[in-house]
Short mmCIF file of C-alpha atoms and ligand atoms in Angstrom, two decimals:
data_model
loop_
_atom_site.label_atom_id
_atom_site.label_comp_id
_atom_site.label_asym_id
_atom_site.label_seq_id
_atom_site.Cartn_x
_atom_site.Cartn_y
_atom_site.Cartn_z
CA UNK A 9 0.52 22.36 -14.30
CA UNK A 10 -1.25 22.76 -10.94
CA UNK A 11 0.79 19.94 -9.36
CA UNK A 12 4.12 21.65 -10.10
CA UNK A 13 3.28 24.67 -7.94
CA UNK A 14 2.05 22.34 -5.17
CA UNK A 15 5.31 20.34 -5.39
CA UNK A 16 7.27 23.61 -5.15
CA UNK A 17 5.28 24.56 -2.05
CA UNK A 18 5.89 21.14 -0.44
CA UNK A 19 9.59 21.40 -1.26
CA UNK A 20 9.81 24.89 0.24
CA UNK A 21 8.05 23.74 3.43
CA UNK A 22 10.29 20.63 3.65
CA UNK A 23 13.33 22.81 3.12
CA UNK A 24 12.32 24.99 6.09
CA UNK A 25 12.20 21.82 8.25
CA UNK A 26 15.61 20.80 6.89
CA UNK A 27 17.14 24.18 7.76
CA UNK A 28 15.50 24.24 11.21
CA UNK A 29 16.97 20.86 12.09
CA UNK A 30 20.34 21.39 10.43
CA UNK A 31 19.87 18.48 8.03
CA UNK A 32 22.11 17.83 5.04
CA UNK A 33 19.43 16.77 2.54
CA UNK A 34 15.89 15.45 2.27
CA UNK A 35 15.44 11.68 2.16
CA UNK A 36 11.69 11.22 2.22
CA UNK A 37 8.68 13.50 2.48
CA UNK A 38 5.14 12.39 3.26
CA UNK A 39 2.07 14.49 2.46
CA UNK A 40 -1.67 14.03 2.87
CA UNK A 41 -3.69 14.92 -0.22
CA UNK A 42 -7.49 15.12 -0.12
CA UNK A 43 -9.71 14.11 -3.01
CA UNK A 44 -11.27 17.58 -3.26
CA UNK A 45 -7.95 19.37 -3.74
CA UNK A 46 -7.94 18.36 -7.43
CA UNK A 47 -4.35 17.13 -7.10
CA UNK A 48 -3.39 13.98 -9.00
CA UNK A 49 -0.95 12.01 -6.80
CA UNK A 50 0.89 10.61 -9.85
CA UNK A 51 1.36 14.07 -11.35
CA UNK A 52 2.47 15.41 -7.98
CA UNK A 53 5.11 12.68 -7.64
CA UNK A 54 6.21 13.31 -11.23
CA UNK A 55 6.55 17.06 -10.58
CA UNK A 56 8.47 16.29 -7.38
CA UNK A 57 10.93 14.08 -9.23
CA UNK A 58 11.44 16.77 -11.88
CA UNK A 59 12.02 19.42 -9.20
CA UNK A 60 14.51 17.44 -7.14
CA UNK A 61 16.35 15.65 -9.98
CA UNK A 62 20.04 16.45 -10.21
CA UNK A 63 20.02 18.59 -7.06
CA UNK A 64 20.84 18.15 -3.41
CA UNK A 65 17.59 16.25 -2.77
CA UNK A 66 17.76 13.99 -5.83
CA UNK A 67 16.19 10.61 -5.12
CA UNK A 68 14.13 11.98 -2.24
CA UNK A 69 10.86 10.07 -2.26
CA UNK A 70 7.53 11.88 -2.06
CA UNK A 71 4.97 9.66 -0.40
CA UNK A 72 1.36 10.68 -0.99
CA UNK A 73 -1.28 9.63 1.51
CA UNK A 74 -4.64 9.78 -0.28
CA UNK A 75 -7.62 11.03 1.71
CA UNK A 76 -10.95 10.40 -0.03
CA UNK A 77 -13.96 12.56 0.72
CA UNK A 78 -16.84 10.80 2.47
CA UNK A 79 -20.53 11.12 1.71
CA UNK A 80 -22.48 10.82 4.93
CA UNK A 81 -26.23 10.58 5.40
CA UNK A 82 -27.31 12.55 8.49
CA UNK A 83 -30.57 10.54 8.69
CA UNK A 84 -28.98 7.06 8.49
CA UNK A 85 -25.87 8.31 10.39
CA UNK A 86 -23.56 6.29 8.15
CA UNK A 87 -21.06 6.91 5.35
CA UNK A 88 -22.39 5.79 1.99
CA UNK A 89 -19.95 3.91 -0.25
CA UNK A 90 -19.56 5.21 -3.77
CA UNK A 91 -17.46 4.49 -6.82
CA UNK A 92 -14.16 6.29 -7.21
CA UNK A 93 -14.70 9.83 -8.49
CA UNK A 94 -18.44 9.43 -8.70
CA UNK A 95 -20.90 11.15 -6.41
CA UNK A 96 -24.21 9.95 -5.07
CA UNK A 97 -27.00 12.45 -5.75
CA UNK A 98 -29.05 11.20 -2.77
CA UNK A 99 -28.83 8.59 -0.03
CA UNK A 100 -29.40 5.20 -1.71
CA UNK A 101 -31.17 3.94 1.44
CA UNK A 102 -33.51 6.76 2.52
CA UNK A 103 -33.35 9.23 -0.39
CA UNK A 104 -32.18 12.05 1.88
CA UNK A 105 -29.58 14.72 1.10
CA UNK A 106 -25.97 13.75 1.80
CA UNK A 107 -23.19 15.70 3.49
CA UNK A 108 -19.59 15.68 2.30
CA UNK A 109 -16.85 15.24 4.89
CA UNK A 110 -13.07 15.42 4.50
CA UNK A 111 -11.13 15.41 1.26
CA UNK A 112 -9.75 18.95 1.71
CA UNK A 113 -6.41 17.87 3.16
CA UNK A 114 -3.11 19.22 1.90
CA UNK A 115 -0.72 18.63 4.79
CA UNK A 116 2.97 18.05 5.19
CA UNK A 117 2.99 15.00 7.47
CA UNK A 118 6.59 13.95 7.84
CA UNK A 119 10.04 14.93 6.64
CA UNK A 120 12.91 12.48 6.83
CA UNK A 121 16.36 14.07 6.72
CA UNK A 122 19.94 13.03 6.38
CA UNK A 123 21.52 14.70 9.41
CA UNK A 124 24.12 17.35 8.71
CA UNK A 125 27.47 17.64 10.49
CA UNK A 126 26.91 18.39 14.17
CA UNK A 127 23.14 18.01 13.86
CA UNK A 128 20.84 16.07 16.16
CA UNK A 129 21.48 12.32 15.95
CA UNK A 130 17.97 11.58 14.71
CA UNK A 131 17.12 11.39 11.05
CA UNK A 132 13.36 11.24 11.38
CA UNK A 133 11.22 13.98 12.79
CA UNK A 134 7.64 14.97 12.60
CA UNK A 135 7.03 18.18 10.74
CA UNK A 136 4.48 20.60 12.06
CA UNK A 137 1.14 20.17 10.39
CA UNK A 138 0.37 22.86 7.91
CA UNK A 139 -3.02 24.46 7.42
ZN1 ZN B 5 -29.98 7.81 4.42
#
């Protein structure tokens, strides 16, 4: 399962943030996932639950921010709406070729920690953006 290795990667990156900030455990992790990454948010959350269940970070919520790809017409200079997971072959207004923008995101956005003993008195910190 593709999503399991992604979840492992997210967990490893979150764990580095946890160690850096001397946290006790992960409470909530937020990631951005682009449409073109072929990651299913539900499967990713499921894999995350399976990975963290029964361990130190059990119950830690993985929040997935979905970033759809946009189809933009350079001639009309606008984004063209389309159905979910369907692509427009040409611009419906002028018949021109369309460009695809965005949808490649796979970023760790935020890691919320339970502070460890003697750690900084903040439980929420922005993680460095990855990639
Ligand atoms: Zn157009």
